[in-house]
Amino acid sequence: MVTALGGLLCLLLSGCETGSSPPSMMSFAVFPVPDKWKAHSTTGPEYNPDRFWISDFGDPELDEFVREVLACNKDIKTAKARIEIAANNARGVGSDIYPTLDGKFFGERRKRNFAAFPIPGLTDRGIDPLTVTNNQFDFLLDAAWEVDLWGKTKAAQSEAIAEMEATQNDMAALQLSIAALTVKTWFLLADGRQQVRLARETVATFKKTENSIRDRFERGIQEGVASSYGSQLLLAQADVATATDALAAREEIVGRTARQLEILAGRYPCGEAGKMAKLPSFPQKKPIDLPCTILERRPDLVAAERRLAAADQRLVQAKKAALPSINLTSSFGTSTNEIRKLLSGEYTVWHIAGDVVMPIFAGGLLDAVKQTTMYQIQAAKNEYEKVILKAFADVENALAAEKYLADRIRSVTDGARFSREAFQRSGEEYANGTGDLLTMLTSQARMFSQESQLISLRRQQLEARVDLHLALAGSFECISHINTDPMASTPEPD
């Protein structure tokens, strides 16, 4: 008898095994993985990357500012709170595996009148009928347990764990995204500051040209030939006004961009951030990786895979909902009319009960739930494959952008050099009386326009490298797990 009871107890306690993270569903996605990046000819890693990807740009002030953003950004703090919510949800679901135990104390004092049973002689003399006053005190421990014999509750906890893991990877993706956004905004501010310096140089040069034409105009008045320089002076004044307007617009952009940086860092937006921001030299190291490793590196892919795994666990629950459930209830304690005897073993009371419930007819509800869950799995699978496709596109676009931007920078650099030489020569020719004003004005406008474009292209090239870091989850190394802290050192390669 004891052996049989022990075996039954072991069987029931096996239902207390806690849920765990469901296995990877990565292989469930049907998507062809290329053997190399199409936008670059190299097929394998060529070097070990820097341990901290932002330091690749060689700006310690930028490094420190990104650290501040990741510590103080409001969106990241909100994401951390969501992780705690998901973790508590997982713990709450897991608690259903264990029995519940409640303590209960009950106390009562009652007076009862037996008016229906008068005692002869007492009632005739005006004496009240018989009354009885009694006390009742109970101290009980109530236990209830739905035995997870089929693993329904474990599947529910595994689903909650997968959702929590997805939330964790959502935050990792958010950290990478905000770090990349911060770096890009920093470069945009540096671009703006360079554009302001160039705009001031433009205004000064245009004013110098205007003064030169004004001198000719005034000499022409004295010589009686001023009419030939009047329109030229007006054109020069128009160029000065246009350049002054461009300077004011660029100064406004600088202030707005600095305030955007401060918002990212959780600061009051006073426009003082990044006063020393500058465009660094472009890192020449070319990051390479095999496309299949993205599936293990990018936290947004891991989050999508975890949601697919969670949907699969919901299907497990839907299938097992048709199986019988076993419920056990019991109570143990004491019941007495004197509170001082509550702990006495002589007044022990107990009960134990169990039931088995099996759904027989639910109007098609169980089948509907199962079918809905299967469609949820299909939707999660499609979403996972879409994220995979986007990940490949992100890398290909970033690699291609670097190549095309490098070509454009070479062309615009040559154009800016030729324009500056043309402006210098046309100025000399105009001063010597052998050149015309229109050539000089055109060449000076083109010179500043191409130098401004060159600054923007260098910033775009740096942004393309940031996009590549973001597309590869911040690292250029084949790693076996996601690092949820984008500011931490790169994990050791496999």
Coordinates of C-alpha atoms in Angstrom, one line a residue:
M1 CA 0.0 0.0 0.0
V2 CA 2.8 2.4 1.0
T3 CA 4.7 1.6 -2.3
A4 CA 1.6 2.3 -4.3
L5 CA 1.0 5.6 -2.6
G6 CA 4.6 6.5 -3.1
G7 CA 4.4 5.8 -6.8
L8 CA 1.3 7.8 -7.1
L9 CA 2.9 10.7 -5.3
C10 CA 5.9 10.6 -7.6
L11 CA 3.6 10.6 -10.6
L12 CA 1.7 13.6 -9.4
L13 CA 4.9 15.5 -8.3
S14 CA 6.3 15.1 -11.8
G15 CA 3.7 17.7 -12.8
C16 CA 5.5 20.2 -10.7
E17 CA 8.5 20.4 -13.1
T18 CA 8.8 24.1 -14.1
G19 CA 8.6 25.3 -17.6
S20 CA 11.7 26.3 -19.6
S21 CA 12.6 28.3 -22.6
P22 CA 11.2 26.6 -25.7
P23 CA 13.7 25.2 -28.2
S24 CA 14.8 27.4 -31.2
M25 CA 12.4 27.7 -34.1
M26 CA 15.1 29.0 -36.4
S27 CA 14.9 26.0 -38.8
F28 CA 11.1 26.4 -39.0
A29 CA 11.6 29.5 -41.3
V30 CA 11.9 28.6 -44.9
F31 CA 14.2 31.1 -46.5
P32 CA 17.2 30.6 -48.9
V33 CA 20.5 31.9 -47.3
P34 CA 23.1 33.1 -49.8
D35 CA 26.7 31.9 -49.2
K36 CA 28.1 35.5 -49.5
W37 CA 27.1 39.1 -49.6
K38 CA 26.2 40.1 -53.2
A39 CA 27.3 43.8 -52.6
H40 CA 30.8 42.7 -51.8
S41 CA 33.1 40.1 -53.3
T42 CA 34.8 38.8 -50.1
T43 CA 33.2 35.7 -48.6
G44 CA 34.7 35.5 -45.2
P45 CA 36.0 37.5 -42.2
E46 CA 39.4 39.1 -42.8
Y47 CA 40.3 40.6 -39.5
N48 CA 39.2 40.9 -35.9
P49 CA 37.1 44.0 -35.2
D50 CA 37.5 46.6 -32.5
R51 CA 35.9 45.4 -29.2
F52 CA 33.7 48.5 -29.0
W53 CA 32.3 49.4 -32.4
I54 CA 31.7 53.1 -31.8
S55 CA 35.4 53.5 -30.9
D56 CA 36.1 52.6 -34.5
F57 CA 35.4 56.3 -35.3
G58 CA 38.1 57.5 -33.0
D59 CA 36.1 60.1 -31.0
P60 CA 36.3 59.6 -27.2
E61 CA 33.8 62.4 -26.6
L62 CA 31.3 60.5 -28.9
D63 CA 32.0 57.3 -27.0
E64 CA 31.2 59.0 -23.7
F65 CA 28.1 60.6 -25.0
V66 CA 26.7 57.3 -26.3
R67 CA 27.3 55.8 -22.9
E68 CA 25.3 58.6 -21.3
V69 CA 22.4 58.1 -23.8
L70 CA 22.2 54.3 -23.1
A71 CA 22.1 55.0 -19.4
C72 CA 19.6 57.8 -19.4
N73 CA 17.4 57.5 -22.5
K74 CA 13.7 57.3 -21.6
D75 CA 12.8 54.8 -24.3
I76 CA 15.5 52.4 -23.0
K77 CA 14.3 52.8 -19.4
T78 CA 10.7 52.0 -20.6
A79 CA 12.0 48.9 -22.4
K80 CA 13.7 47.8 -19.2
A81 CA 10.4 48.2 -17.3
R82 CA 8.7 46.1 -20.0
I83 CA 11.3 43.3 -19.4
E84 CA 10.4 43.3 -15.7
I85 CA 6.7 43.1 -16.5
A86 CA 7.4 40.2 -18.8
A87 CA 9.5 38.4 -16.2
N88 CA 6.9 38.8 -13.6
N89 CA 4.3 37.5 -16.0
A90 CA 6.4 34.4 -16.6
R91 CA 6.8 33.9 -12.8
G92 CA 3.0 34.3 -12.4
V93 CA 2.2 31.7 -15.0
G94 CA 4.8 29.3 -13.5
S95 CA 3.2 29.6 -10.1
D96 CA 0.2 27.6 -11.4
I97 CA 2.4 24.5 -11.5
Y98 CA 2.6 24.4 -7.7
P99 CA -0.2 23.8 -5.1
T100 CA -1.7 26.9 -3.4
L101 CA -1.8 27.0 0.4
D102 CA -4.1 29.4 2.3
G103 CA -4.3 29.9 6.0
K104 CA -7.7 30.7 7.5
F105 CA -8.8 31.7 11.0
F106 CA -12.5 31.8 11.8
G107 CA -14.0 33.0 15.0
E108 CA -17.7 33.2 16.0
R109 CA -19.8 33.9 19.1
R110 CA -23.5 33.1 18.7
K111 CA -26.5 33.4 21.0
R112 CA -29.6 31.3 20.2
N113 CA -33.1 31.5 21.6
F114 CA -35.3 28.4 21.9
A115 CA -38.7 30.3 21.9
A116 CA -40.4 27.3 20.3
F117 CA -39.5 25.2 23.3
P118 CA -40.9 27.0 26.4
I119 CA -40.2 25.6 29.8
P120 CA -43.4 25.3 31.8
G121 CA -43.6 27.6 34.8
L122 CA -40.9 29.9 33.6
T123 CA -42.8 31.6 30.9
D124 CA -45.8 32.1 33.1
R125 CA -43.7 34.0 35.6
G126 CA -42.2 36.4 32.9
I127 CA -38.9 34.6 32.6
D128 CA -37.3 34.6 29.1
P129 CA -37.3 31.4 27.1
L130 CA -34.2 29.2 27.1
T131 CA -31.1 30.8 25.4
V132 CA -27.8 29.3 24.6
T133 CA -24.6 31.2 23.9
N134 CA -21.7 29.3 22.2
N135 CA -18.3 30.0 20.6
Q136 CA -16.7 28.5 17.6
F137 CA -13.0 28.9 16.5
D138 CA -11.4 27.3 13.4
F139 CA -7.8 27.4 12.3
L140 CA -7.4 25.7 8.9
L141 CA -4.8 25.3 6.2
D142 CA -6.5 24.9 2.8
A143 CA -4.6 23.4 -0.2
A144 CA -5.6 23.2 -3.8
W145 CA -3.7 21.8 -6.8
E146 CA -4.4 21.2 -10.4
V147 CA -1.9 18.5 -11.3
D148 CA -0.1 19.4 -14.5
L149 CA -0.1 15.8 -15.6
W150 CA -0.1 16.6 -19.3
G151 CA 2.2 19.6 -19.2
K152 CA -0.4 22.3 -20.1
T153 CA 0.9 24.7 -17.4
K154 CA 4.5 24.0 -18.3
A155 CA 3.7 24.9 -21.9
A156 CA 2.0 28.1 -20.7
Q157 CA 5.1 29.0 -18.7
S158 CA 7.4 28.2 -21.7
E159 CA 5.3 30.6 -23.8
A160 CA 5.7 33.3 -21.1
I161 CA 9.4 32.7 -21.0
A162 CA 9.7 33.0 -24.8
E163 CA 7.7 36.2 -24.7
M164 CA 10.1 37.5 -22.0
E165 CA 13.1 36.6 -24.1
A166 CA 11.6 38.3 -27.0
T167 CA 11.1 41.4 -24.9
Q168 CA 14.8 41.2 -23.8
N169 CA 15.9 41.1 -27.4
D170 CA 13.6 43.9 -28.2
M171 CA 15.5 46.0 -25.7
A172 CA 18.8 44.9 -27.1
A173 CA 17.6 45.9 -30.6
L174 CA 16.4 49.2 -29.2
Q175 CA 19.8 49.9 -27.5
L176 CA 21.6 49.2 -30.8
S177 CA 19.1 51.4 -32.7
I178 CA 19.4 54.3 -30.2
A179 CA 23.2 54.0 -30.1
A180 CA 23.3 54.2 -34.0
L181 CA 20.8 57.1 -34.0
T182 CA 23.0 58.9 -31.5
V183 CA 26.1 58.5 -33.6
K184 CA 24.2 59.6 -36.7
T185 CA 22.8 62.6 -34.9
W186 CA 26.3 63.5 -33.7
F187 CA 27.6 63.3 -37.2
L188 CA 24.7 65.4 -38.4
L189 CA 25.6 68.0 -35.8
A190 CA 29.3 67.9 -36.9
D191 CA 28.1 68.3 -40.5
G192 CA 26.0 71.3 -39.5
R193 CA 28.9 72.9 -37.7
Q194 CA 31.1 72.5 -40.7
Q195 CA 28.4 73.8 -42.9
V196 CA 28.1 76.9 -40.7
R197 CA 31.8 77.5 -41.0
L198 CA 31.6 77.1 -44.7
A199 CA 28.6 79.4 -44.9
R200 CA 30.5 82.1 -43.0
E201 CA 33.4 81.7 -45.4
T202 CA 30.9 82.0 -48.2
V203 CA 29.4 85.2 -46.8
A204 CA 32.8 86.7 -46.3
T205 CA 33.9 85.8 -49.8
F206 CA 30.7 87.1 -51.4
K207 CA 31.1 90.4 -49.5
K208 CA 34.6 90.7 -50.7
T209 CA 33.4 90.2 -54.3
E210 CA 30.6 92.8 -53.6
N211 CA 33.2 95.3 -52.3
S212 CA 35.4 94.7 -55.4
I213 CA 32.4 95.4 -57.7
R214 CA 31.4 98.4 -55.6
D215 CA 34.8 99.9 -56.0
R216 CA 34.5 99.5 -59.8
F217 CA 31.0 100.9 -59.7
E218 CA 32.2 104.0 -57.7
R219 CA 35.1 104.5 -60.0
G220 CA 32.8 104.2 -63.0
I221 CA 30.6 107.0 -61.5
Q222 CA 33.7 109.2 -61.3
E223 CA 34.7 108.3 -64.8
G224 CA 31.1 108.5 -66.2
V225 CA 30.7 104.8 -67.1
A226 CA 28.8 103.6 -64.0
S227 CA 26.0 102.0 -66.0
S228 CA 28.1 99.0 -67.0
Y229 CA 28.6 98.0 -63.3
G230 CA 25.1 98.7 -61.8
S231 CA 23.6 95.3 -62.6
Q232 CA 26.8 93.5 -61.6
L233 CA 26.6 95.1 -58.1
L234 CA 23.0 94.1 -57.7
L235 CA 23.9 90.5 -58.6
A236 CA 26.7 90.5 -56.0
Q237 CA 24.4 92.0 -53.3
A238 CA 21.8 89.3 -54.1
D239 CA 24.5 86.6 -53.6
V240 CA 25.4 88.1 -50.2
A241 CA 21.8 88.2 -49.1
T242 CA 21.3 84.5 -50.2
A243 CA 24.5 83.4 -48.5
T244 CA 23.5 85.2 -45.3
D245 CA 20.1 83.5 -45.3
A246 CA 21.8 80.1 -45.8
L247 CA 24.0 80.9 -42.8
A248 CA 21.1 81.6 -40.6
A249 CA 19.3 78.4 -41.7
R250 CA 22.3 76.3 -41.0
E251 CA 22.8 77.8 -37.5
E252 CA 19.2 77.0 -36.8
I253 CA 19.8 73.4 -37.9
V254 CA 22.8 73.1 -35.6
G255 CA 20.8 74.3 -32.6
R256 CA 17.9 71.9 -33.4
T257 CA 20.3 69.0 -33.8
A258 CA 22.0 69.7 -30.5
R259 CA 18.7 69.7 -28.8
Q260 CA 17.8 66.4 -30.4
L261 CA 21.0 64.9 -28.9
E262 CA 20.1 66.2 -25.5
I263 CA 16.6 64.6 -25.7
L264 CA 18.2 61.3 -26.6
A265 CA 20.4 61.6 -23.5
G266 CA 17.4 62.6 -21.3
R267 CA 18.7 66.1 -20.8
Y268 CA 16.9 69.4 -20.9
P269 CA 17.1 70.6 -24.6
C270 CA 19.2 73.7 -24.3
G271 CA 21.2 73.2 -27.5
E272 CA 24.6 72.9 -25.8
A273 CA 25.5 69.3 -26.6
G274 CA 28.2 68.3 -29.0
K275 CA 30.1 71.6 -29.1
M276 CA 33.2 69.7 -30.1
A277 CA 31.5 67.4 -32.6
K278 CA 33.4 66.8 -35.8
L279 CA 33.3 64.4 -38.7
P280 CA 36.0 61.8 -38.2
S281 CA 38.0 60.1 -40.8
F282 CA 36.2 57.2 -42.5
P283 CA 37.3 53.8 -41.0
Q284 CA 39.0 52.0 -43.9
K285 CA 38.6 48.4 -42.4
K286 CA 35.9 46.6 -44.4
P287 CA 33.6 44.5 -42.2
I288 CA 32.7 41.1 -43.6
D289 CA 30.4 38.3 -42.3
L290 CA 28.5 35.4 -43.6
P291 CA 24.7 36.0 -44.0
C292 CA 23.7 33.0 -42.0
T293 CA 25.3 34.3 -38.8
I294 CA 22.9 37.2 -38.8
L295 CA 20.3 34.8 -37.5
E296 CA 22.3 34.4 -34.3
R297 CA 23.5 38.0 -34.0
R298 CA 20.6 40.4 -34.6
P299 CA 18.4 40.8 -31.5
D300 CA 15.3 41.7 -33.7
L301 CA 15.7 38.3 -35.4
V302 CA 16.0 36.5 -32.1
A303 CA 12.9 38.4 -30.8
A304 CA 10.9 37.3 -33.9
E305 CA 12.1 33.7 -33.5
R306 CA 11.1 33.8 -29.8
R307 CA 7.6 35.0 -30.7
L308 CA 7.3 32.1 -33.1
A309 CA 8.4 29.7 -30.3
A310 CA 5.8 31.3 -28.0
A311 CA 3.1 30.7 -30.7
D312 CA 4.2 27.1 -30.9
Q313 CA 3.7 26.7 -27.1
R314 CA 0.2 28.1 -27.4
L315 CA -0.6 25.4 -29.9
V316 CA 0.7 22.8 -27.4
Q317 CA -1.7 24.3 -24.8
A318 CA -4.6 24.3 -27.2
K319 CA -4.0 20.6 -28.1
K320 CA -3.8 19.6 -24.4
A321 CA -6.9 21.5 -23.4
A322 CA -8.9 18.5 -24.6
L323 CA -7.3 16.2 -22.1
P324 CA -8.7 15.6 -18.6
S325 CA -7.6 17.8 -15.7
I326 CA -7.0 16.5 -12.2
N327 CA -7.8 18.7 -9.2
L328 CA -7.0 18.0 -5.6
T329 CA -8.2 20.0 -2.6
S330 CA -7.6 19.4 1.1
S331 CA -7.8 21.2 4.5
F332 CA -6.2 20.5 7.8
G333 CA -6.5 22.3 11.2
T334 CA -8.5 22.4 14.4
S335 CA -12.0 23.4 15.4
T336 CA -13.0 24.1 19.0
N337 CA -15.3 26.3 21.1
E338 CA -12.3 27.6 23.1
I339 CA -9.6 29.7 21.5
R340 CA -7.0 28.4 23.9
K341 CA -7.5 24.9 22.5
L342 CA -6.8 25.8 18.8
L343 CA -3.4 24.2 18.9
S344 CA -4.5 21.1 20.7
G345 CA -4.2 17.9 18.7
E346 CA -7.4 16.6 20.3
Y347 CA -9.5 18.9 18.1
T348 CA -8.0 18.2 14.7
V349 CA -10.2 18.3 11.6
W350 CA -9.3 17.5 8.0
H351 CA -10.7 16.6 4.6
I352 CA -9.3 15.7 1.2
A353 CA -11.0 15.5 -2.1
G354 CA -10.2 15.1 -5.8
D355 CA -11.9 15.4 -9.1
V356 CA -11.2 14.6 -12.7
V357 CA -12.7 16.9 -15.3
M358 CA -12.7 16.2 -19.0
P359 CA -14.3 18.4 -21.7
I360 CA -16.9 16.5 -23.7
F361 CA -18.8 19.1 -25.6
A362 CA -17.8 22.8 -25.9
G363 CA -19.6 23.8 -29.0
G364 CA -16.5 23.7 -31.2
L365 CA -14.6 26.1 -28.9
L366 CA -11.5 23.9 -28.5
D367 CA -11.2 23.3 -32.2
A368 CA -11.6 27.0 -32.9
V369 CA -8.9 27.8 -30.4
K370 CA -6.5 25.3 -31.9
Q371 CA -7.2 26.5 -35.5
T372 CA -6.7 30.1 -34.3
T373 CA -3.4 29.2 -32.7
M374 CA -2.2 27.4 -35.9
Y375 CA -2.9 30.6 -37.9
Q376 CA -1.0 32.6 -35.2
I377 CA 2.0 30.3 -35.8
Q378 CA 1.8 30.9 -39.5
A379 CA 1.6 34.7 -39.0
A380 CA 4.6 34.5 -36.6
K381 CA 6.5 32.4 -39.2
N382 CA 5.8 34.9 -41.9
E383 CA 6.8 37.8 -39.7
Y384 CA 10.1 36.0 -38.8
E385 CA 10.9 35.4 -42.5
K386 CA 10.1 39.1 -43.2
V387 CA 12.5 40.2 -40.6
I388 CA 15.2 37.9 -42.0
L389 CA 14.7 39.4 -45.4
K390 CA 14.9 42.9 -44.0
A391 CA 18.1 41.9 -42.2
F392 CA 19.7 40.8 -45.4
A393 CA 18.6 43.9 -47.2
D394 CA 20.0 46.1 -44.4
V395 CA 23.5 44.6 -44.9
E396 CA 23.4 44.6 -48.7
N397 CA 22.2 48.2 -48.8
A398 CA 24.9 49.4 -46.3
L399 CA 27.6 47.6 -48.2
A400 CA 26.4 49.0 -51.6
A401 CA 26.0 52.5 -50.1
E402 CA 29.6 52.6 -49.0
K403 CA 30.8 51.7 -52.5
Y404 CA 28.7 54.2 -54.3
L405 CA 29.4 57.0 -51.8
A406 CA 33.1 56.4 -52.1
D407 CA 32.8 56.9 -55.8
R408 CA 30.7 60.1 -55.4
I409 CA 33.2 61.5 -52.9
R410 CA 36.1 61.1 -55.3
S411 CA 34.1 62.8 -58.1
V412 CA 32.9 65.7 -55.9
T413 CA 36.3 66.2 -54.4
D414 CA 37.7 66.6 -57.9
G415 CA 34.8 69.0 -58.8
A416 CA 35.4 71.1 -55.7
R417 CA 39.1 71.4 -56.4
F418 CA 38.5 72.4 -60.0
S419 CA 35.8 74.9 -58.9
R420 CA 38.1 76.5 -56.4
E421 CA 40.9 76.8 -59.0
A422 CA 38.4 78.2 -61.5
F423 CA 37.2 80.8 -58.9
Q424 CA 40.7 81.9 -58.1
R425 CA 41.6 82.2 -61.8
S426 CA 38.4 84.0 -62.7
G427 CA 38.9 86.4 -59.9
E428 CA 42.4 87.2 -61.1
E429 CA 41.2 87.6 -64.7
Y430 CA 38.3 89.9 -63.5
A431 CA 40.8 92.0 -61.5
N432 CA 43.0 92.3 -64.5
G433 CA 40.1 93.2 -66.8
T434 CA 40.5 90.1 -69.0
G435 CA 37.6 88.1 -67.5
D436 CA 33.9 88.6 -67.0
L437 CA 32.0 88.9 -63.8
L438 CA 29.4 86.2 -64.6
T439 CA 32.2 83.6 -64.8
M440 CA 33.6 84.7 -61.4
L441 CA 30.2 84.7 -59.7
T442 CA 29.3 81.3 -61.2
S443 CA 32.6 79.7 -60.2
Q444 CA 32.4 81.0 -56.6
A445 CA 28.8 79.8 -56.2
R446 CA 29.7 76.4 -57.6
M447 CA 32.8 76.1 -55.4
F448 CA 30.9 76.6 -52.2
S449 CA 28.0 74.4 -53.4
Q450 CA 30.4 71.5 -54.1
E451 CA 32.3 71.9 -50.9
S452 CA 29.0 71.8 -49.0
Q453 CA 28.0 68.7 -50.9
L454 CA 31.3 67.1 -50.1
I455 CA 30.8 67.6 -46.4
S456 CA 27.3 66.0 -46.6
L457 CA 28.7 63.1 -48.6
R458 CA 31.4 62.4 -46.0
R459 CA 28.7 62.4 -43.3
Q460 CA 26.5 60.1 -45.4
Q461 CA 29.5 57.7 -45.8
L462 CA 30.0 57.6 -42.1
E463 CA 26.2 57.0 -41.6
A464 CA 26.5 54.1 -44.1
R465 CA 29.2 52.5 -41.8
V466 CA 26.9 53.1 -38.8
D467 CA 24.1 51.4 -40.8
L468 CA 26.4 48.4 -41.4
H469 CA 27.2 48.1 -37.7
L470 CA 23.5 48.3 -37.0
A471 CA 22.7 45.7 -39.6
L472 CA 25.3 43.3 -38.1
A473 CA 24.1 44.0 -34.5
G474 CA 27.1 46.1 -33.8
S475 CA 29.8 43.6 -34.4
F476 CA 31.8 42.2 -37.4
E477 CA 32.6 38.9 -35.7
C478 CA 30.8 35.5 -35.9
I479 CA 29.4 35.1 -32.4
S480 CA 27.3 32.5 -30.8
H481 CA 24.9 34.6 -28.8
I482 CA 23.4 38.1 -28.6
N483 CA 25.1 40.6 -26.4
T484 CA 22.3 42.7 -25.0
D485 CA 24.6 45.5 -24.0
P486 CA 25.8 47.3 -27.2
M487 CA 28.4 49.2 -25.1
A488 CA 30.0 46.1 -23.7
S489 CA 33.0 44.3 -25.1
T490 CA 32.5 42.0 -28.1
P491 CA 32.1 38.4 -27.0
E492 CA 34.8 35.9 -28.0
P493 CA 34.2 34.3 -31.4
D494 CA 33.2 30.7 -31.8

